[in-house]
Backbone as ProteinMPNN parsed JSONL, in Angstrom:
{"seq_chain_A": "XXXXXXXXXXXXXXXXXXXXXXXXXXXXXXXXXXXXXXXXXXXXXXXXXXXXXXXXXXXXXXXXXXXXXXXXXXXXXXXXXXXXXXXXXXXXXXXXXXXXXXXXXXXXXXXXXXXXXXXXXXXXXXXXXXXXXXXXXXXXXXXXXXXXXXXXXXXXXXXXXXXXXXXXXXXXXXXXXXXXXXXXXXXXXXXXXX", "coords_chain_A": {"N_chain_A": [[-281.056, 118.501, -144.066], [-280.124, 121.881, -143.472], [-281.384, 125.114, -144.559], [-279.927, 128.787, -144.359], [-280.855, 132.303, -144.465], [-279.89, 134.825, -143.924], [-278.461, 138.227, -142.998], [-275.645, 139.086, -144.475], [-274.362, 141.4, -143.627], [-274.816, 141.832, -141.089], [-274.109, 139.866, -139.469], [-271.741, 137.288, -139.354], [-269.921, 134.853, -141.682], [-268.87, 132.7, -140.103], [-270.116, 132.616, -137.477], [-272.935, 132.261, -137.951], [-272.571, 129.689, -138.891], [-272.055, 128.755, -136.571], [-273.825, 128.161, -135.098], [-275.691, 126.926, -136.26], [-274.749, 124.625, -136.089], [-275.179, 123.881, -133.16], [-277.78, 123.882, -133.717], [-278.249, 121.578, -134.704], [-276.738, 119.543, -133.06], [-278.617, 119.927, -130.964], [-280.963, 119.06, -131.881], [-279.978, 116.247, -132.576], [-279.895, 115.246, -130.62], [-282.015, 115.005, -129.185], [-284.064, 113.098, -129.681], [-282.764, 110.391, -128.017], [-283.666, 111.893, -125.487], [-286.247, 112.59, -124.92], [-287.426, 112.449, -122.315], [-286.253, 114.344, -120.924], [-285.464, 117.991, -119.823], [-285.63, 121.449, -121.015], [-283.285, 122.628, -120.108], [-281.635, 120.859, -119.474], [-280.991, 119.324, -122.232], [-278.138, 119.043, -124.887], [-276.401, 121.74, -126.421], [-273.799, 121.742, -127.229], [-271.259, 120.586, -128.733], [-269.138, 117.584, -127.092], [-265.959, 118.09, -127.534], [-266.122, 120.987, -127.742], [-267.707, 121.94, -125.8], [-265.95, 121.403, -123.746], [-262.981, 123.103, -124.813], [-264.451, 125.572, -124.497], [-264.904, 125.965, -121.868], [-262.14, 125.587, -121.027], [-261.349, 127.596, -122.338], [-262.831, 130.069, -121.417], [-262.24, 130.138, -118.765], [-259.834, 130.36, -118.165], [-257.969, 128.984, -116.824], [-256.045, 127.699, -118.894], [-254.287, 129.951, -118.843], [-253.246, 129.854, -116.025], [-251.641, 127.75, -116.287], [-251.238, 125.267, -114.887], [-252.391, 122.351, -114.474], [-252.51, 120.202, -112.273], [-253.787, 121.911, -110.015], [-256.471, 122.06, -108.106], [-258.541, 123.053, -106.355], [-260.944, 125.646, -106.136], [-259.571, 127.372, -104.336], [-256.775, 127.034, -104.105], [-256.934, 128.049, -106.909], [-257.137, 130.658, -106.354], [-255.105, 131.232, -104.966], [-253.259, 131.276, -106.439], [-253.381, 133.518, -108.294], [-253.598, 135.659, -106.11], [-251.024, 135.806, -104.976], [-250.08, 136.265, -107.802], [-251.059, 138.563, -108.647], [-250.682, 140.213, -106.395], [-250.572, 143.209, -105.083], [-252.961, 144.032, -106.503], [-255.994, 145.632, -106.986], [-258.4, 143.252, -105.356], [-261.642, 143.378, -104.381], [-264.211, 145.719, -103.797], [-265.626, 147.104, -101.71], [-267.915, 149.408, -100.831], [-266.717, 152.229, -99.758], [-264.252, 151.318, -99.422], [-261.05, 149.351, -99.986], [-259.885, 146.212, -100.96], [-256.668, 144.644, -101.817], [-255.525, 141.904, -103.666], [-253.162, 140.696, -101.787], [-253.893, 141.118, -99.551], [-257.266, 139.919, -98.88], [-256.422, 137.582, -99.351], [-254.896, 137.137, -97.256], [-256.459, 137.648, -95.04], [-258.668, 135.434, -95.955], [-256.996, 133.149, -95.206], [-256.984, 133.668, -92.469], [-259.309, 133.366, -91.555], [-259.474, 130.769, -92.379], [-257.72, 129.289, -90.378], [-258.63, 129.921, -88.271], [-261.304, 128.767, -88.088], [-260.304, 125.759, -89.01], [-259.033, 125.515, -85.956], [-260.759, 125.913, -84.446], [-261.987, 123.004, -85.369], [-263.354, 122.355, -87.471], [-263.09, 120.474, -90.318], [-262.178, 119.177, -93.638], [-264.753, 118.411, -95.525], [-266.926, 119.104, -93.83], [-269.621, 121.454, -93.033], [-270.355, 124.812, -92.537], [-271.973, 127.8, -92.354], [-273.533, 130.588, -93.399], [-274.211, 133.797, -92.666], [-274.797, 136.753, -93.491], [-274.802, 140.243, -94.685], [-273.903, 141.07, -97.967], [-270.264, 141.701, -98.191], [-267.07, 142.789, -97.956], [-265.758, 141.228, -95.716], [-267.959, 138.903, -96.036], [-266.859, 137.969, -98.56], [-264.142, 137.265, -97.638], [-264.892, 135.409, -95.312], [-266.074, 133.277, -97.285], [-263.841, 132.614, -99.141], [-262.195, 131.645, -97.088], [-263.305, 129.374, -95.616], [-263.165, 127.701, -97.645], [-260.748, 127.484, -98.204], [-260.398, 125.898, -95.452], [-261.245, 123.967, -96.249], [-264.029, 123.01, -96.022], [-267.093, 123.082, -96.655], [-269.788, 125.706, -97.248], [-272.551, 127.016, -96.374], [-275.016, 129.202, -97.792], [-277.226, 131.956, -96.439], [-279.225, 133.614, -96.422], [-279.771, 136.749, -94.542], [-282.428, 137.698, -94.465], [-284.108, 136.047, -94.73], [-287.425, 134.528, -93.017], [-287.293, 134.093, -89.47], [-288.092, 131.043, -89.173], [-287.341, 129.857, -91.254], [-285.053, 129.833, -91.522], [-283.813, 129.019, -89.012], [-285.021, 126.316, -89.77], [-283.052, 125.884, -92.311], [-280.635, 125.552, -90.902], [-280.956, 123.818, -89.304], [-280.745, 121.701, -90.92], [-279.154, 121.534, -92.741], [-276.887, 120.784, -91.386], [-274.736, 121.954, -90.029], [-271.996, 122.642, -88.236], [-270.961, 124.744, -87.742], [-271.978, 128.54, -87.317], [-271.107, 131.667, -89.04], [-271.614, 134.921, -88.805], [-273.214, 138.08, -88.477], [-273.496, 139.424, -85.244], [-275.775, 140.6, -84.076], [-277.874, 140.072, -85.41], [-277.314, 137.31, -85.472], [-278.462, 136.524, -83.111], [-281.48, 137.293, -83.134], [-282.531, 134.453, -84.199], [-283.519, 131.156, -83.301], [-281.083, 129.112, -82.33], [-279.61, 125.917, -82.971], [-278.83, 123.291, -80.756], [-275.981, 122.131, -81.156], [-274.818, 124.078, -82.777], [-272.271, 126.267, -83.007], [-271.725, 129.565, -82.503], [-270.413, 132.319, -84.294], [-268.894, 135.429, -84.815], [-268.777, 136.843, -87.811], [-267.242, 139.392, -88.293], [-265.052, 139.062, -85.958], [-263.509, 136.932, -87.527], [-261.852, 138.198, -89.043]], "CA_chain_A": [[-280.285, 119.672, -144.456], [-281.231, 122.866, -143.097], [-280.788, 126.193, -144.94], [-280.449, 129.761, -143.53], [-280.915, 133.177, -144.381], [-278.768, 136.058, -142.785], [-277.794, 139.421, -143.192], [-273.87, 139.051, -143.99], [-273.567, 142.638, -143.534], [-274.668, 142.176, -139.521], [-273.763, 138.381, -138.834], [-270.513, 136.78, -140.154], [-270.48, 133.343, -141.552], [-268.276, 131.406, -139.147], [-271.353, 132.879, -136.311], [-274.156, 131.683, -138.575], [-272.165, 128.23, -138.685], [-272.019, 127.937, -135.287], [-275.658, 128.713, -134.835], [-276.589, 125.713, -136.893], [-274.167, 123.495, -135.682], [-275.808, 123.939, -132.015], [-279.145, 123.444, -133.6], [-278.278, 120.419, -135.39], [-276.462, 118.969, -131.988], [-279.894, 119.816, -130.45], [-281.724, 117.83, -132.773], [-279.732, 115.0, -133.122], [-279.654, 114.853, -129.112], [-283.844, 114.731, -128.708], [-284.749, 111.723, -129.876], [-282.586, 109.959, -126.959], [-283.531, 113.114, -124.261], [-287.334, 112.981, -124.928], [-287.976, 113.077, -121.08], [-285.614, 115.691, -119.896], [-285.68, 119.124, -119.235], [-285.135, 121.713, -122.087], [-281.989, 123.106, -119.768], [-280.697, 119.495, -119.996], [-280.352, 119.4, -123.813], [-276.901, 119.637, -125.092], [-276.209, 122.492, -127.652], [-272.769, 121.865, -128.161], [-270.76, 118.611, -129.252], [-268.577, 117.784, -126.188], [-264.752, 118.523, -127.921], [-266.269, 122.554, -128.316], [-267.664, 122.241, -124.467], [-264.784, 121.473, -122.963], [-262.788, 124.002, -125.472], [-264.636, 126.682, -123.828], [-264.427, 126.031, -120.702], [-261.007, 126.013, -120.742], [-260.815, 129.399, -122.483], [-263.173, 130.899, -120.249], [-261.512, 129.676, -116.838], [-258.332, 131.545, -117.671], [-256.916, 127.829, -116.629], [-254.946, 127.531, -119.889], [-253.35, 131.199, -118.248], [-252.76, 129.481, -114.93], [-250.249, 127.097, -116.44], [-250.735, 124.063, -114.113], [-253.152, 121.526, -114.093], [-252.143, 120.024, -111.045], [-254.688, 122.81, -108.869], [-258.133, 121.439, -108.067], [-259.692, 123.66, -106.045], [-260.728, 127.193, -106.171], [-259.114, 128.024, -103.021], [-255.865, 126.842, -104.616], [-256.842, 128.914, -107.61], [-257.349, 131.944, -105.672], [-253.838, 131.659, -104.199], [-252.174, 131.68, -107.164], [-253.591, 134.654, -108.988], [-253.239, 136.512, -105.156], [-249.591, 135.458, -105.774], [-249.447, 136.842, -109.745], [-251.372, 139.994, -108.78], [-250.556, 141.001, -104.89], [-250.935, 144.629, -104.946], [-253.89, 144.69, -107.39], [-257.657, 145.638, -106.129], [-259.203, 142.041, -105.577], [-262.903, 143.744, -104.652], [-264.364, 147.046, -103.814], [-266.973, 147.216, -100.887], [-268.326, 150.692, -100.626], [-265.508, 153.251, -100.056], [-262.765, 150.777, -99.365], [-260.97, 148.196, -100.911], [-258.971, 144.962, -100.52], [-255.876, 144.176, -102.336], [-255.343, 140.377, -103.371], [-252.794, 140.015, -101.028], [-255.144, 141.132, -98.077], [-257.776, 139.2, -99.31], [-255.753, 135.994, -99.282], [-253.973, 137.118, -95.836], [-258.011, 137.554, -93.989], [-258.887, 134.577, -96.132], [-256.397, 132.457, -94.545], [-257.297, 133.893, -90.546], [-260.448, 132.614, -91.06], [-259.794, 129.209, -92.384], [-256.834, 129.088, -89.328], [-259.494, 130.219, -87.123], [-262.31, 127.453, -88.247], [-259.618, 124.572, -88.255], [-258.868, 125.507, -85.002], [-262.34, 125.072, -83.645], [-262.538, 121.574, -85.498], [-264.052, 122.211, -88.804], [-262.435, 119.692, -91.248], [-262.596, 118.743, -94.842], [-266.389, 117.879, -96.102], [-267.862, 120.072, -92.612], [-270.168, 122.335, -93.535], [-270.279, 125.901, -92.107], [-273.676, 128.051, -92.72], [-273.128, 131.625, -93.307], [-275.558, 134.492, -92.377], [-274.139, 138.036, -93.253], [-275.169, 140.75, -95.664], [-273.057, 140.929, -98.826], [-269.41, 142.393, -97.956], [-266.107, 142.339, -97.799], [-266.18, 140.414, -94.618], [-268.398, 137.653, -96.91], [-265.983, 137.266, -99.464], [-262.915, 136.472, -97.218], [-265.35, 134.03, -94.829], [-265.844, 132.331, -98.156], [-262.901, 131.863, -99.229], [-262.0, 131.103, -96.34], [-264.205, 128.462, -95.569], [-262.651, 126.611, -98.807], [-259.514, 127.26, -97.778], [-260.461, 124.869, -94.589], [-262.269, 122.287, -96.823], [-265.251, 122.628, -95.743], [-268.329, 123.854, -97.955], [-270.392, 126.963, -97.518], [-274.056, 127.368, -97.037], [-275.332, 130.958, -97.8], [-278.382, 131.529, -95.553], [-280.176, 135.168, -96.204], [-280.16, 137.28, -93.098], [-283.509, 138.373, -94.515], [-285.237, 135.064, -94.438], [-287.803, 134.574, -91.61], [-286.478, 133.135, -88.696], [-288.721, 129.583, -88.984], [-286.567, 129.31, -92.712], [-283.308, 130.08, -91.187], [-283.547, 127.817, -88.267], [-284.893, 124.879, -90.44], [-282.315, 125.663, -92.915], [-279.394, 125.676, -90.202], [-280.611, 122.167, -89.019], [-281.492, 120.716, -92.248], [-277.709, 121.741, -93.519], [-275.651, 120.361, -90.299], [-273.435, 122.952, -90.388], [-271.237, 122.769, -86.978], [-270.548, 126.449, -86.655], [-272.359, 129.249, -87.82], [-270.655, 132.616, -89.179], [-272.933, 135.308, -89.124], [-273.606, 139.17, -87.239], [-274.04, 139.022, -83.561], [-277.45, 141.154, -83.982], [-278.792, 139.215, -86.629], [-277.888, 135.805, -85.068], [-279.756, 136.624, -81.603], [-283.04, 137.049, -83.05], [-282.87, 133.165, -83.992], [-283.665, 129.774, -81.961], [-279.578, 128.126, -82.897], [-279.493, 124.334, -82.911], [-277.595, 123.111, -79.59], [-275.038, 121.757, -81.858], [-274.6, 125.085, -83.837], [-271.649, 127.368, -82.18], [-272.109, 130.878, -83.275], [-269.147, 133.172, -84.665], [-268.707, 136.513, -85.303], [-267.752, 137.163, -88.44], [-266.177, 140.358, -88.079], [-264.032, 138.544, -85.356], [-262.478, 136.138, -87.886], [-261.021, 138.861, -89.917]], "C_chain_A": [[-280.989, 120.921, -143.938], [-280.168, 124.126, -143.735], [-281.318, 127.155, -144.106], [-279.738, 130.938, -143.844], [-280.296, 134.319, -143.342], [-278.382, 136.817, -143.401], [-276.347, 139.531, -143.171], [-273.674, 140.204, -143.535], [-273.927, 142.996, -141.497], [-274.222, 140.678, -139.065], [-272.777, 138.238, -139.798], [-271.051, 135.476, -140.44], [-270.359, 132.194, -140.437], [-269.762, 131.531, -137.759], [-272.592, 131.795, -136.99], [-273.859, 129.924, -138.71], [-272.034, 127.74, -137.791], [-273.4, 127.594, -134.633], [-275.952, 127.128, -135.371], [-276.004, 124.328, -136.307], [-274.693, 123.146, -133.844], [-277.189, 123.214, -132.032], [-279.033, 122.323, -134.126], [-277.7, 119.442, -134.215], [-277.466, 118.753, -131.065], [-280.371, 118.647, -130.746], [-281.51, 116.309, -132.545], [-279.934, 114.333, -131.303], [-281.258, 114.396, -128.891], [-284.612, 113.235, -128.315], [-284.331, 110.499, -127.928], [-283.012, 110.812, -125.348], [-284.917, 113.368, -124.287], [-288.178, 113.53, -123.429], [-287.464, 113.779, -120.104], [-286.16, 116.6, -119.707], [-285.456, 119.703, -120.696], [-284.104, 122.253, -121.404], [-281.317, 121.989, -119.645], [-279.924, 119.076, -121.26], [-279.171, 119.871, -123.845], [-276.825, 120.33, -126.362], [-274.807, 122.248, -127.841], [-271.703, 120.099, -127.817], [-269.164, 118.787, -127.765], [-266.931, 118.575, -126.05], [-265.103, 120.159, -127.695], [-266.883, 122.574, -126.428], [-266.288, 122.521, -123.869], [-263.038, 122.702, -123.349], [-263.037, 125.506, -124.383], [-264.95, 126.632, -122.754], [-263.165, 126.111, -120.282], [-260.8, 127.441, -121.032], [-261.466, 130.519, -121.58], [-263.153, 131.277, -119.054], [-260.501, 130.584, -116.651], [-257.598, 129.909, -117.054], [-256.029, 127.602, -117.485], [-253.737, 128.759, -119.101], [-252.947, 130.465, -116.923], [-251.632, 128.931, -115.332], [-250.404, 126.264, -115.569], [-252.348, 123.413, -113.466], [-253.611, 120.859, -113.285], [-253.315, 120.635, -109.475], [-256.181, 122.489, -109.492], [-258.926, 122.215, -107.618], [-259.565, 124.997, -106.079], [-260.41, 127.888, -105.51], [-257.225, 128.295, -103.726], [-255.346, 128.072, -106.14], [-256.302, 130.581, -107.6], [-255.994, 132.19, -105.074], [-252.958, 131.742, -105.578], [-252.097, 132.314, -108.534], [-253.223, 135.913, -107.859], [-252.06, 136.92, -105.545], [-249.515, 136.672, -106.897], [-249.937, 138.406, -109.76], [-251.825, 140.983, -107.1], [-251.272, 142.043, -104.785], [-252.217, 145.206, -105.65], [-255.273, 144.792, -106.724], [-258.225, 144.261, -106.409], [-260.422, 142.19, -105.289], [-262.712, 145.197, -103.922], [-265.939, 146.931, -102.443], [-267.088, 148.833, -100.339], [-267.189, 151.683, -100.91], [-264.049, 153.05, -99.913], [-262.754, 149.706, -100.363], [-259.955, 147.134, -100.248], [-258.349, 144.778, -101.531], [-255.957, 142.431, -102.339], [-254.649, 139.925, -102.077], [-253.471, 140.032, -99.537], [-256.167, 140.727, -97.741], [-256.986, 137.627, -98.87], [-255.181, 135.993, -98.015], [-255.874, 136.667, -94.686], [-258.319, 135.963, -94.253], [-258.617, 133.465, -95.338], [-256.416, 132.788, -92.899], [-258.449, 133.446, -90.703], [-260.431, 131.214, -91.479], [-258.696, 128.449, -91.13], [-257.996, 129.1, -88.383], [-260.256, 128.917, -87.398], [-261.382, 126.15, -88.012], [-259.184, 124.471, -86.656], [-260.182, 125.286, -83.883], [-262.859, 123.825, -84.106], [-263.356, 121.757, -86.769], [-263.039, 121.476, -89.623], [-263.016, 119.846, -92.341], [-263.832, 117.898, -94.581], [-267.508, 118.716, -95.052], [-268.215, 120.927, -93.922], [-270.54, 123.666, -92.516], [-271.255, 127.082, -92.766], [-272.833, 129.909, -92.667], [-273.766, 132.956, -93.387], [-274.807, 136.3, -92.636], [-274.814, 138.843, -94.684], [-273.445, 141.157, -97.117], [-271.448, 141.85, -98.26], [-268.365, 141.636, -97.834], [-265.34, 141.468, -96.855], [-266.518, 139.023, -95.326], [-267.313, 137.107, -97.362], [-264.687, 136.468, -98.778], [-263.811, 135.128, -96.23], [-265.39, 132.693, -96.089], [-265.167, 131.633, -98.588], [-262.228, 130.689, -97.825], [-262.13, 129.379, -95.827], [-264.089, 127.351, -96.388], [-261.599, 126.285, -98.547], [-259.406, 125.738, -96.811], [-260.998, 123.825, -95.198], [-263.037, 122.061, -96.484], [-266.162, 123.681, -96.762], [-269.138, 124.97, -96.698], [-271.97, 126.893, -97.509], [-274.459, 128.634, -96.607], [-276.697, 130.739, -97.616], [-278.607, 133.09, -95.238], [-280.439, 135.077, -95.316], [-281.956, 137.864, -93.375], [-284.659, 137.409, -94.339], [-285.932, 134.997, -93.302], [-287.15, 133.633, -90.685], [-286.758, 131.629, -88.758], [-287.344, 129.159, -90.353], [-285.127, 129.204, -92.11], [-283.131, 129.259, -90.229], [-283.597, 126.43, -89.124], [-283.94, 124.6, -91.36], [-280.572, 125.18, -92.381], [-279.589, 123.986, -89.409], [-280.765, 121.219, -89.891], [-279.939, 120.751, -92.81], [-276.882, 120.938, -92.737], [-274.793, 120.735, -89.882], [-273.249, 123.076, -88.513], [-271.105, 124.033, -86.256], [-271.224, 127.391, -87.924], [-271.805, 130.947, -88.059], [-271.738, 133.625, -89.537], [-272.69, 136.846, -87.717], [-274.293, 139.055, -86.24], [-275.751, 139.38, -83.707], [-278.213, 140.344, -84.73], [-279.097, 138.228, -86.205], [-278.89, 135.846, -83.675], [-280.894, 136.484, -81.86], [-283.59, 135.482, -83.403], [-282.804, 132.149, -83.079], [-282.089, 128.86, -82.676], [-279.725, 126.603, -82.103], [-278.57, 123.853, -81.694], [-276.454, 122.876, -80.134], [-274.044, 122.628, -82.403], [-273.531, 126.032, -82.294], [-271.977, 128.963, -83.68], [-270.626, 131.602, -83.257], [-269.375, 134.235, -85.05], [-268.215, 136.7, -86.645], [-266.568, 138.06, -88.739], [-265.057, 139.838, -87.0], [-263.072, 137.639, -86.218], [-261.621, 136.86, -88.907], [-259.524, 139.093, -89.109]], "O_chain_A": [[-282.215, 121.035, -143.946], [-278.949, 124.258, -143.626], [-282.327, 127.079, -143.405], [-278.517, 131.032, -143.714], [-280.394, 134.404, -142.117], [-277.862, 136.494, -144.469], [-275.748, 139.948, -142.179], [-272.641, 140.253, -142.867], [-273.508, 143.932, -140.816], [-273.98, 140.663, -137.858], [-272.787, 138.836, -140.874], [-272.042, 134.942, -139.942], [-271.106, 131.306, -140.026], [-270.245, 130.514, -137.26], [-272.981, 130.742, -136.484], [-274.745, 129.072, -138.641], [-271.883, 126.522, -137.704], [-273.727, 126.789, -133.76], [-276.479, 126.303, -134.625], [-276.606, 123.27, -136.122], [-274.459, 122.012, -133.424], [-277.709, 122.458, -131.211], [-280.132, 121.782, -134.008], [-278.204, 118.324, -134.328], [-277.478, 117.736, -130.372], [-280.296, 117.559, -130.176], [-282.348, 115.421, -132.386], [-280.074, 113.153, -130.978], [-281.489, 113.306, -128.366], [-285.235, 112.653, -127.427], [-285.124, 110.072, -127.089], [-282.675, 110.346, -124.259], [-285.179, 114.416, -123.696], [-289.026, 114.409, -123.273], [-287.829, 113.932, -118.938], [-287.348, 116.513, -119.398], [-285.16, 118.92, -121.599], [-283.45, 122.692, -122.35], [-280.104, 122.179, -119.727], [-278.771, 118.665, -121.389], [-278.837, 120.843, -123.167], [-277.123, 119.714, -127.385], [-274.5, 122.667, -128.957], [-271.623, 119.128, -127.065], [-268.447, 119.771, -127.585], [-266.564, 119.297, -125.122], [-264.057, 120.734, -127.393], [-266.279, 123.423, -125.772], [-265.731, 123.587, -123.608], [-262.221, 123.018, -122.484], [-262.223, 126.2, -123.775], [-265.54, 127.681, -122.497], [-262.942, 126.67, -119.208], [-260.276, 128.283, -120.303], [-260.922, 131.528, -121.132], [-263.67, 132.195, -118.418], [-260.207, 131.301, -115.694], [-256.381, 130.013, -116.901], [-254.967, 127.233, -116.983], [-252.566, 128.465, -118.859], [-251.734, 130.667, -116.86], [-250.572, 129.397, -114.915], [-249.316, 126.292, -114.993], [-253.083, 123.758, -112.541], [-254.825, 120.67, -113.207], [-253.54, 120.075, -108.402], [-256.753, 122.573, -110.579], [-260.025, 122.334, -108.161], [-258.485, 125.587, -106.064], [-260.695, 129.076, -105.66], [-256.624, 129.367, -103.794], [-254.284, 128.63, -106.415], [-255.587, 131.311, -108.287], [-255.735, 133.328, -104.683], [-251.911, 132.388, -105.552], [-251.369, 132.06, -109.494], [-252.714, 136.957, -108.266], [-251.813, 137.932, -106.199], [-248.964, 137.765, -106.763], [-249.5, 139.282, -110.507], [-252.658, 141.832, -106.784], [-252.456, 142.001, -104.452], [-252.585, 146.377, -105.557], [-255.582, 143.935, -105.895], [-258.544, 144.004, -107.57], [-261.019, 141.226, -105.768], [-261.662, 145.733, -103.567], [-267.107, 146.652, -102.714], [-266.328, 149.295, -99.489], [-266.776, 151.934, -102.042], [-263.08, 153.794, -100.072], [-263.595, 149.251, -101.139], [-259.369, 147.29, -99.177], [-259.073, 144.671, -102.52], [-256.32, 141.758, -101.375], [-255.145, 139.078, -101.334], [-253.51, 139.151, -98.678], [-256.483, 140.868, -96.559], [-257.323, 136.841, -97.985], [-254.912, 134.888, -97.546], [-256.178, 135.726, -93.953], [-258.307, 135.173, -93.31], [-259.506, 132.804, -94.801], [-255.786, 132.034, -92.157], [-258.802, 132.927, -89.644], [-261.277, 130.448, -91.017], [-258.783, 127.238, -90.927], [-258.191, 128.082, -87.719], [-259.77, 127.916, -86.873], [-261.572, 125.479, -86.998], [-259.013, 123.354, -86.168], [-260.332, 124.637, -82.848], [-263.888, 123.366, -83.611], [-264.219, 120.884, -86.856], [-261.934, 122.015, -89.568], [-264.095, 120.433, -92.436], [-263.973, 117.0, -93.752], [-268.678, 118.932, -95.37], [-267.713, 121.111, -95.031], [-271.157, 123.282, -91.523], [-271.119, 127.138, -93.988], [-271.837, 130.247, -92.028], [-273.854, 133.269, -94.575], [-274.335, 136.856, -91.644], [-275.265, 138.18, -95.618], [-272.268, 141.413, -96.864], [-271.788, 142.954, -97.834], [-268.324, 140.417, -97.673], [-264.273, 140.993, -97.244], [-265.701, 138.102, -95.315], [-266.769, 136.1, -96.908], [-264.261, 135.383, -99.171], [-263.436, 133.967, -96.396], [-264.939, 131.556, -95.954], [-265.312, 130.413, -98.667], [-261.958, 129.49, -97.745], [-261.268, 128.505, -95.733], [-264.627, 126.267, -96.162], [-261.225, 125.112, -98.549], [-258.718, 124.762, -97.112], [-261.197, 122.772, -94.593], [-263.272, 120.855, -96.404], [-265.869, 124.71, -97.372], [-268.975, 124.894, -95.48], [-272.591, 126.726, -98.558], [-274.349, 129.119, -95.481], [-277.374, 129.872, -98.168], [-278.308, 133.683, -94.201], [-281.046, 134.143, -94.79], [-282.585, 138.387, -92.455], [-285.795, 137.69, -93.957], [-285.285, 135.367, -92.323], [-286.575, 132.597, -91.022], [-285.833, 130.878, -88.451], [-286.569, 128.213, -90.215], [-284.276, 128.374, -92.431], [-282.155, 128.534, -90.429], [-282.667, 125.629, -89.231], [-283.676, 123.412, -91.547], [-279.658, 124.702, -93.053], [-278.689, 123.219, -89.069], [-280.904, 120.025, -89.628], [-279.622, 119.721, -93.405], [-276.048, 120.295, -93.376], [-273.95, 120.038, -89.316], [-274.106, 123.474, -87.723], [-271.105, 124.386, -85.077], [-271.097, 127.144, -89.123], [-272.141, 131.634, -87.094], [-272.621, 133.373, -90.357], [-272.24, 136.76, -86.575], [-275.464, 138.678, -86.19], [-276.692, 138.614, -83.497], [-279.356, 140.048, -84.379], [-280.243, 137.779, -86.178], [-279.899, 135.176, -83.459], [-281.595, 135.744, -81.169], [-284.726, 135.138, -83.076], [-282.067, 132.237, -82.097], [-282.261, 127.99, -83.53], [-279.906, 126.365, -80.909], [-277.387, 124.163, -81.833], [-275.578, 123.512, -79.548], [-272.856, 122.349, -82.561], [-273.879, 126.3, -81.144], [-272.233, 129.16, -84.868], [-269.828, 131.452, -82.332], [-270.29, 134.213, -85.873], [-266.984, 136.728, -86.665], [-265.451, 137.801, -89.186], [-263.956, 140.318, -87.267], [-261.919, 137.502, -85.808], [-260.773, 136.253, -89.562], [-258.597, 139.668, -89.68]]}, "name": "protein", "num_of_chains": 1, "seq": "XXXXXXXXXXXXXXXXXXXXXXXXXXXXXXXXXXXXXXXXXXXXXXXXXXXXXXXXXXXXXXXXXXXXXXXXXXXXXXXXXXXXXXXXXXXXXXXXXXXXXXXXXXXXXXXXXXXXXXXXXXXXXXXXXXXXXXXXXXXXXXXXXXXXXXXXXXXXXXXXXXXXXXXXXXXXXXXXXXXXXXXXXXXXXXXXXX"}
């Protein structure tokens, strides 16, 4: 049994009940979890995981179960909110639907040079609006994403660009020159796939 002290007048009860019910899910979890991690431990009983993950997805708001990936997602909030600011890079901005229009020229563009579903595509650029649509992008085509700091030294960034496999590399002309690229590796502009 575990009792516990609290200020009702700054904590509510239902809070203070959830509190315990975490630590008592702890607990009861240990005994079998003695040689994990402590970010392994489960604080909450799986029915209340999965609970809030749904409420925090905004998937209950989607309305359709049916959509798997977050590319899919992304098209059909573009869709529900066209005209609305989808990010903000410095003094401009991108609307969803312009967002989802770039998005889609760069995953046209990559299928068209042969990137398929499960390819991997390496991506070298400093944070921007540029990024975000290669990203999506890049899902769009079904292929995964590896983000590869332009700031790393060049030995990290080469070994990371042959250690990944990544077919084609997106990334600023100036930036990519100062590295040794994998014969394998084609190089892309990213500002060209907008």
């Amino acid at each position: 049994r575990i009792d516990v002290d609290y200020n009702g007048d700054v904590l509510d009860h239902s809070t203070v009940e959830r509190w315990v019910s975490w630590y008592e899910q702890l607990l009861r979890g240990l005994p079998s979890q003695m040689d994990s991690t402590v970010a392994a431990l489960r604080l909450l009983e799986p029915s209340e995981e999965a609970r809030l993950l749904d409420q925090w997805s905004g998937w209950d708001r989607l309305g359709n179960s049916e959509l798997t990936t977050i590319s899919e997602r992304f098209d059909l909030i573009a869709v529900e909110h066209a005209d609305s600011t989808a990010l903000l890079d410095g003094d401009s901005s991108l609307t969803y639907a312009q967002l989802r229009e770039r998005s889609e020229s760069v995953a046209a563009n990559l299928q068209s040079r042969g990137v398929r579903k499960g390819d991997a595509v390496a991506v070298m650029t400093d944070r921007s609006s540029a990024l975000v649509s290669a990203l999506i992008g890049i899902l769009k085509a079904g292929a995964a994403y590896v983000p590869i700091d332009p700031s790393y030294p060049a030995s990290r960034i080469e070994w990371m660009l042959e250690d990944c496999g990544a077919a084609i590399l997106l990334g600023e002309t100036g930036r990519v020159d100062s590295i040794s690229l994998p014969l394998s590796l084609a190089h892309l502009s990213i500002e060209s796939l907008e």
